[in-house]
Amino acid sequence: MKKFKVVGIGNAIVDVLCQTPDGTLSELGIEKGIMQLIERDRAESLYGEMAERVQAPGGSVANTMAGLGALGLKTGFIGRVRDDALGRFYAESFTSQGSEFVNAPVPEGELPTSRCMIFVTPDGERSMNTYLGISSEVGPDDVSDDVAGEAEILFLEGYLYDKPKGKEAFDRAAKVCRDAGGRAGISLSDPFCCDRHRPDFQRLVTQLDYVIGNEHEWEALYDTNLDSALDRAAKECRLVVCTRSGKDVVLIRGEERVTVPVERITPVDATGAGDQFAAGFLYGLSMDLPLETCGRMGVIAGREVIGHMGPRPEQDVMALFNEAGLV
């Protein structure tokens, strides 16, 4: 038995959300529906424009760990925050939600804690503006053998590859986990991330135990259409997971190919949909459940989170699994 069922490594970001009309996006120069990296001055400016904002600990893989913690699994998260007001809020909130934030806030960090200003339009679409701050300084020294080596499953955030130190942390965590008998996988994170790191990501998917991405990310990874991308992925990846907005989820493991239906609904807030899909899927994977069950759990967890503001579950997702006859 290992200490952790699942450990994630990624950006530790405070999400700041507000609801806004489409016209405000144009006024603020925000491109709808994508994630943009911004500098500190821009972050402070946008923060000041947000009325009735909601603040929550976030970050893609961090959201997944929180979802798994809420499902009762022992989880940990490797990330980096400063010992400032937002950093302390992040660490305390993360721990209170059932997961362990394994690295203490950094007392002398030059950069402040990372934050993402998320503007949610009436159609539920989110437009994210991320200031990475100290989170971008995650490095191999932040990865402890006692954490990565004690994980049954490791979940890696593709965004880390945007910084050399993050790439080193990522590679070290995967090696330590797998050398100790664990399984390691990656979230492709974003189509632009796949474009930026295509050679590295194409290498990684052949080495890791599972890869999760949406249709646009798989297309970007192989620079081709989805059918061709999944055909290639099926030959190169041990376990392929492809989510498609409003369409079936596709899961491929060797000769096994499963499609899981998705009920199309209008989201209140799409923030965290992919993150909580990953939580449901990884819960099933950690329990060695059938592939279809893993996919259905992912769909249920993803559906729950888009029904309210914020990237983490509010309902008892395990009860939803029970209602669906999955546990």
Short mmCIF file of C-alpha atoms in Angstrom, two decimals:
data_model
loop_
_atom_site.label_atom_id
_atom_site.label_comp_id
_atom_site.label_asym_id
_atom_site.label_seq_id
_atom_site.Cartn_x
_atom_site.Cartn_y
_atom_site.Cartn_z
CA MET A 1 0.00 0.00 0.00
CA LYS A 2 1.30 3.42 -0.95
CA LYS A 3 0.62 6.64 0.95
CA PHE A 4 -1.31 8.27 -1.91
CA LYS A 5 -3.82 6.87 -4.34
CA VAL A 6 -3.21 9.78 -6.73
CA VAL A 7 -0.69 12.62 -6.75
CA GLY A 8 -0.86 15.54 -9.16
CA ILE A 9 1.81 18.01 -10.19
CA GLY A 10 0.92 21.30 -11.83
CA ASN A 11 0.26 24.99 -11.46
CA ALA A 12 -1.17 26.20 -8.13
CA ILE A 13 -3.46 29.05 -9.19
CA VAL A 14 -6.14 30.98 -7.36
CA ASP A 15 -9.20 31.20 -9.65
CA VAL A 16 -11.10 34.48 -9.54
CA LEU A 17 -14.45 34.17 -11.35
CA CYS A 18 -17.18 36.60 -12.30
CA GLN A 19 -20.17 36.50 -14.62
CA THR A 20 -20.10 39.05 -17.42
CA PRO A 21 -21.90 39.92 -20.68
CA ASP A 22 -20.18 39.19 -23.98
CA GLY A 23 -19.75 42.89 -24.70
CA THR A 24 -17.49 43.33 -21.68
CA LEU A 25 -14.99 40.88 -23.14
CA SER A 26 -14.56 43.08 -26.19
CA GLU A 27 -14.23 46.19 -24.05
CA LEU A 28 -11.48 44.55 -22.01
CA GLY A 29 -9.68 43.06 -25.02
CA ILE A 30 -10.32 39.47 -23.91
CA GLU A 31 -10.57 36.70 -26.50
CA LYS A 32 -13.55 34.51 -25.70
CA GLY A 33 -13.21 30.87 -24.73
CA ILE A 34 -9.45 30.49 -24.47
CA MET A 35 -6.73 30.72 -21.85
CA GLN A 36 -4.31 33.64 -22.24
CA LEU A 37 -1.11 34.15 -20.26
CA ILE A 38 -0.83 37.70 -18.97
CA GLU A 39 1.69 39.82 -17.07
CA ARG A 40 1.32 41.11 -13.52
CA ASP A 41 0.07 44.61 -14.45
CA ARG A 42 -2.62 43.17 -16.72
CA ALA A 43 -3.65 40.74 -13.95
CA GLU A 44 -4.11 43.56 -11.46
CA SER A 45 -6.08 45.61 -14.01
CA LEU A 46 -8.48 42.77 -14.85
CA TYR A 47 -8.90 41.90 -11.18
CA GLY A 48 -10.09 45.44 -10.58
CA GLU A 49 -12.70 45.07 -13.35
CA MET A 50 -14.34 42.03 -11.78
CA ALA A 51 -17.57 42.75 -9.94
CA GLU A 52 -19.07 40.22 -7.50
CA ARG A 53 -16.09 37.93 -7.93
CA VAL A 54 -15.80 34.44 -6.46
CA GLN A 55 -12.38 33.22 -5.34
CA ALA A 56 -11.34 29.56 -5.18
CA PRO A 57 -8.14 27.49 -5.22
CA GLY A 58 -7.60 26.28 -8.78
CA GLY A 59 -5.20 25.07 -11.41
CA SER A 60 -6.15 22.26 -13.78
CA VAL A 61 -4.57 19.23 -12.09
CA ALA A 62 -5.10 20.78 -8.66
CA ASN A 63 -8.84 20.84 -9.40
CA THR A 64 -8.65 17.17 -10.32
CA MET A 65 -6.90 16.30 -7.05
CA ALA A 66 -9.56 18.19 -5.10
CA GLY A 67 -12.27 16.25 -6.95
CA LEU A 68 -10.58 12.96 -6.11
CA GLY A 69 -10.18 14.03 -2.49
CA ALA A 70 -13.90 14.75 -2.33
CA LEU A 71 -14.48 11.19 -3.59
CA GLY A 72 -12.61 9.88 -0.56
CA LEU A 73 -9.22 9.08 -2.07
CA LYS A 74 -5.96 10.00 -0.37
CA THR A 75 -4.48 12.53 -2.78
CA GLY A 76 -1.60 14.98 -2.83
CA PHE A 77 -0.66 17.96 -4.97
CA ILE A 78 2.82 19.18 -5.84
CA GLY A 79 2.72 22.92 -6.52
CA ARG A 80 4.23 26.22 -5.49
CA VAL A 81 2.66 29.27 -3.81
CA ARG A 82 4.14 32.25 -2.01
CA ASP A 83 3.59 32.89 1.69
CA ASP A 84 1.24 35.78 0.94
CA ALA A 85 -2.49 36.19 1.51
CA LEU A 86 -3.50 34.33 -1.67
CA GLY A 87 -0.88 31.62 -1.08
CA ARG A 88 -2.05 30.93 2.45
CA PHE A 89 -5.67 30.93 1.27
CA TYR A 90 -4.74 28.43 -1.43
CA ALA A 91 -2.87 26.00 0.86
CA GLU A 92 -5.50 26.12 3.62
CA SER A 93 -8.44 25.78 1.23
CA PHE A 94 -6.81 22.90 -0.62
CA THR A 95 -6.21 20.94 2.57
CA SER A 96 -9.73 21.64 3.89
CA GLN A 97 -11.20 20.05 0.74
CA GLY A 98 -9.67 16.63 1.43
CA SER A 99 -6.37 16.68 -0.43
CA GLU A 100 -2.84 17.37 0.82
CA PHE A 101 -0.89 20.38 -0.43
CA VAL A 102 2.52 18.82 0.08
CA ASN A 103 4.81 21.87 -0.27
CA ALA A 104 4.64 24.70 2.27
CA PRO A 105 4.17 28.29 0.96
CA VAL A 106 7.52 29.86 0.06
CA PRO A 107 8.35 32.67 2.51
CA GLU A 108 10.85 34.59 0.38
CA GLY A 109 9.46 34.13 -3.12
CA GLU A 110 10.09 37.08 -5.41
CA LEU A 111 6.89 36.46 -7.37
CA PRO A 112 3.38 36.52 -5.87
CA THR A 113 0.97 33.61 -5.83
CA SER A 114 -0.48 32.84 -9.26
CA ARG A 115 -4.02 33.81 -10.16
CA CYS A 116 -6.43 33.35 -13.07
CA MET A 117 -9.17 35.87 -13.83
CA ILE A 118 -12.07 33.93 -15.38
CA PHE A 119 -14.88 35.82 -17.10
CA VAL A 120 -17.97 33.63 -17.56
CA THR A 121 -20.48 34.71 -20.24
CA PRO A 122 -24.23 33.83 -20.22
CA ASP A 123 -23.63 30.75 -22.40
CA GLY A 124 -21.38 29.31 -19.68
CA GLU A 125 -18.19 29.76 -21.72
CA ARG A 126 -15.16 30.85 -19.74
CA SER A 127 -12.40 33.18 -20.88
CA MET A 128 -9.31 32.72 -18.75
CA ASN A 129 -6.51 35.21 -18.14
CA THR A 130 -3.68 33.64 -16.20
CA TYR A 131 -0.78 35.28 -14.40
CA LEU A 132 1.54 32.40 -13.53
CA GLY A 133 3.57 34.16 -10.83
CA ILE A 134 5.50 31.86 -8.51
CA SER A 135 3.72 28.77 -9.84
CA SER A 136 5.92 28.99 -12.93
CA GLU A 137 8.95 28.39 -10.68
CA VAL A 138 8.00 24.78 -9.86
CA GLY A 139 11.15 22.71 -10.30
CA PRO A 140 12.67 19.31 -9.56
CA ASP A 141 13.53 20.35 -5.99
CA ASP A 142 9.79 20.60 -5.30
CA VAL A 143 9.35 16.89 -6.10
CA SER A 144 9.93 14.68 -3.08
CA ASP A 145 10.64 10.96 -3.39
CA ASP A 146 8.33 10.52 -0.39
CA VAL A 147 5.47 11.95 -2.43
CA ALA A 148 6.02 10.96 -6.09
CA GLY A 149 7.40 7.56 -5.05
CA GLU A 150 4.41 6.97 -2.78
CA ALA A 151 1.79 7.55 -5.49
CA GLU A 152 -0.12 4.68 -7.05
CA ILE A 153 -1.07 7.06 -9.88
CA LEU A 154 0.63 10.32 -10.91
CA PHE A 155 -1.21 12.94 -12.96
CA LEU A 156 0.94 15.50 -14.78
CA GLU A 157 -0.17 18.89 -16.11
CA GLY A 158 1.04 19.60 -19.64
CA TYR A 159 1.29 23.34 -18.95
CA LEU A 160 4.41 22.65 -16.86
CA TYR A 161 6.37 22.13 -20.05
CA ASP A 162 6.18 25.88 -20.73
CA LYS A 163 9.11 26.44 -18.33
CA PRO A 164 12.42 24.49 -18.28
CA LYS A 165 12.25 23.99 -14.50
CA GLY A 166 8.69 22.74 -14.78
CA LYS A 167 9.74 20.27 -17.46
CA GLU A 168 12.49 18.97 -15.15
CA ALA A 169 10.01 18.64 -12.28
CA PHE A 170 7.59 16.83 -14.55
CA ASP A 171 10.20 14.35 -15.82
CA ARG A 172 11.57 13.70 -12.33
CA ALA A 173 8.12 13.07 -10.85
CA ALA A 174 7.22 10.61 -13.62
CA LYS A 175 10.49 8.71 -13.25
CA VAL A 176 10.28 8.47 -9.45
CA CYS A 177 6.67 7.29 -9.60
CA ARG A 178 7.18 4.67 -12.29
CA ASP A 179 10.47 3.40 -10.82
CA ALA A 180 8.52 2.74 -7.60
CA GLY A 181 5.87 0.74 -9.46
CA GLY A 182 3.29 3.50 -9.92
CA ARG A 183 1.49 4.62 -13.07
CA ALA A 184 2.03 8.08 -14.57
CA GLY A 185 -0.05 9.98 -17.10
CA ILE A 186 -0.54 13.44 -18.53
CA SER A 187 -3.22 15.96 -19.32
CA LEU A 188 -2.50 17.55 -22.71
CA SER A 189 -3.86 20.79 -21.18
CA ASP A 190 -4.42 22.99 -24.24
CA PRO A 191 -4.12 22.86 -28.06
CA PHE A 192 -1.57 25.68 -28.01
CA CYS A 193 0.43 23.75 -25.41
CA CYS A 194 0.46 20.76 -27.78
CA ASP A 195 1.61 23.03 -30.62
CA ARG A 196 4.45 24.46 -28.53
CA HIS A 197 5.71 21.11 -27.27
CA ARG A 198 4.69 18.70 -30.03
CA PRO A 199 7.98 16.68 -30.21
CA ASP A 200 8.20 16.32 -26.41
CA PHE A 201 4.53 15.43 -26.04
CA GLN A 202 4.66 12.90 -28.86
CA ARG A 203 7.58 11.25 -27.06
CA LEU A 204 5.81 11.34 -23.70
CA VAL A 205 2.62 9.68 -24.87
CA THR A 206 4.63 6.64 -25.94
CA GLN A 207 6.23 6.36 -22.48
CA LEU A 208 3.42 7.12 -20.03
CA ASP A 209 0.59 4.90 -18.88
CA TYR A 210 -2.36 7.08 -19.90
CA VAL A 211 -3.02 10.37 -21.72
CA ILE A 212 -6.12 12.57 -21.35
CA GLY A 213 -7.01 15.28 -23.87
CA ASN A 214 -9.93 16.81 -25.69
CA GLU A 215 -10.50 16.54 -29.43
CA HIS A 216 -8.70 19.80 -30.22
CA GLU A 217 -5.66 18.79 -28.17
CA TRP A 218 -5.34 15.41 -29.88
CA GLU A 219 -5.63 17.09 -33.28
CA ALA A 220 -2.94 19.60 -32.32
CA LEU A 221 -0.67 16.90 -30.92
CA TYR A 222 -0.46 15.10 -34.26
CA ASP A 223 -1.31 18.10 -36.49
CA THR A 224 -4.11 16.21 -38.24
CA ASN A 225 -7.85 15.51 -38.04
CA LEU A 226 -9.32 13.69 -35.05
CA ASP A 227 -9.83 10.27 -36.66
CA SER A 228 -6.22 10.15 -37.86
CA ALA A 229 -4.96 11.46 -34.54
CA LEU A 230 -6.79 8.79 -32.56
CA ASP A 231 -5.67 6.06 -34.96
CA ARG A 232 -2.07 7.05 -34.35
CA ALA A 233 -2.60 7.49 -30.62
CA ALA A 234 -4.10 4.00 -30.37
CA LYS A 235 -0.84 2.58 -31.73
CA GLU A 236 1.46 4.68 -29.55
CA CYS A 237 -0.34 5.15 -26.21
CA ARG A 238 -1.13 2.56 -23.58
CA LEU A 239 -4.44 4.26 -22.72
CA VAL A 240 -6.04 7.05 -24.77
CA VAL A 241 -8.82 9.25 -23.39
CA CYS A 242 -10.49 11.78 -25.70
CA THR A 243 -13.30 14.08 -24.58
CA ARG A 244 -15.43 15.82 -27.20
CA SER A 245 -17.63 18.77 -26.31
CA GLY A 246 -21.25 17.63 -26.30
CA LYS A 247 -20.30 14.32 -27.94
CA ASP A 248 -19.25 10.81 -26.91
CA VAL A 249 -16.07 10.30 -24.94
CA VAL A 250 -13.64 7.88 -26.62
CA LEU A 251 -11.37 5.56 -24.61
CA ILE A 252 -8.85 3.23 -26.25
CA ARG A 253 -6.64 0.63 -24.58
CA GLY A 254 -4.95 -1.80 -26.93
CA GLU A 255 -7.66 -3.53 -28.94
CA GLU A 256 -10.38 -2.26 -26.59
CA ARG A 257 -12.28 0.82 -27.78
CA VAL A 258 -15.16 2.27 -25.75
CA THR A 259 -17.46 5.22 -26.40
CA VAL A 260 -19.40 6.80 -23.55
CA PRO A 261 -22.40 9.02 -24.39
CA VAL A 262 -22.63 12.58 -23.12
CA GLU A 263 -25.91 14.42 -22.55
CA ARG A 264 -25.60 17.90 -24.05
CA ILE A 265 -26.67 20.67 -21.64
CA THR A 266 -26.09 24.41 -21.40
CA PRO A 267 -23.49 24.93 -18.69
CA VAL A 268 -23.74 27.53 -15.96
CA ASP A 269 -19.94 27.69 -15.98
CA ALA A 270 -17.73 25.36 -18.03
CA THR A 271 -14.69 26.03 -15.83
CA GLY A 272 -13.29 22.75 -14.53
CA ALA A 273 -15.28 20.47 -16.84
CA GLY A 274 -12.19 18.67 -18.12
CA ASP A 275 -10.56 18.71 -14.69
CA GLN A 276 -13.50 16.97 -13.03
CA PHE A 277 -13.93 14.56 -15.92
CA ALA A 278 -10.33 13.56 -15.17
CA ALA A 279 -11.20 13.15 -11.47
CA GLY A 280 -14.05 10.78 -12.21
CA PHE A 281 -12.02 8.85 -14.76
CA LEU A 282 -8.99 8.54 -12.47
CA TYR A 283 -11.19 7.40 -9.59
CA GLY A 284 -12.34 4.48 -11.72
CA LEU A 285 -8.83 3.81 -12.96
CA SER A 286 -7.45 3.78 -9.41
CA MET A 287 -10.04 1.15 -8.51
CA ASP A 288 -9.21 -0.92 -11.62
CA LEU A 289 -12.80 -0.64 -12.84
CA PRO A 290 -13.82 -1.44 -16.44
CA LEU A 291 -12.89 1.21 -19.00
CA GLU A 292 -16.52 2.07 -19.74
CA THR A 293 -17.20 2.60 -16.03
CA CYS A 294 -14.17 4.91 -15.77
CA GLY A 295 -15.52 6.94 -18.68
CA ARG A 296 -19.03 7.14 -17.27
CA MET A 297 -17.66 8.31 -13.93
CA GLY A 298 -15.73 11.02 -15.74
CA VAL A 299 -18.86 12.17 -17.58
CA ILE A 300 -20.90 12.33 -14.36
CA ALA A 301 -18.22 14.32 -12.52
CA GLY A 302 -17.82 16.70 -15.46
CA ARG A 303 -21.58 17.23 -15.74
CA GLU A 304 -21.85 18.08 -12.04
CA VAL A 305 -19.24 20.83 -12.13
CA ILE A 306 -20.67 22.68 -15.13
CA GLY A 307 -23.98 23.01 -13.29
CA HIS A 308 -22.63 25.72 -10.97
CA MET A 309 -19.99 28.43 -10.74
CA GLY A 310 -16.49 27.27 -9.89
CA PRO A 311 -14.15 24.45 -10.93
CA ARG A 312 -14.70 22.01 -8.05
CA PRO A 313 -17.64 19.80 -7.10
CA GLU A 314 -20.46 21.05 -4.88
CA GLN A 315 -22.65 17.94 -4.90
CA ASP A 316 -21.74 14.52 -3.51
CA VAL A 317 -20.33 12.98 -6.69
CA MET A 318 -20.06 9.56 -5.07
CA ALA A 319 -23.81 9.67 -4.49
CA LEU A 320 -24.23 10.44 -8.21
CA PHE A 321 -22.08 7.38 -9.01
CA ASN A 322 -24.36 5.32 -6.75
CA GLU A 323 -27.49 6.63 -8.47
CA ALA A 324 -26.01 5.55 -11.80
CA GLY A 325 -25.27 2.08 -10.46
CA LEU A 326 -21.51 2.46 -10.87
CA VAL A 327 -20.48 1.72 -7.27
#
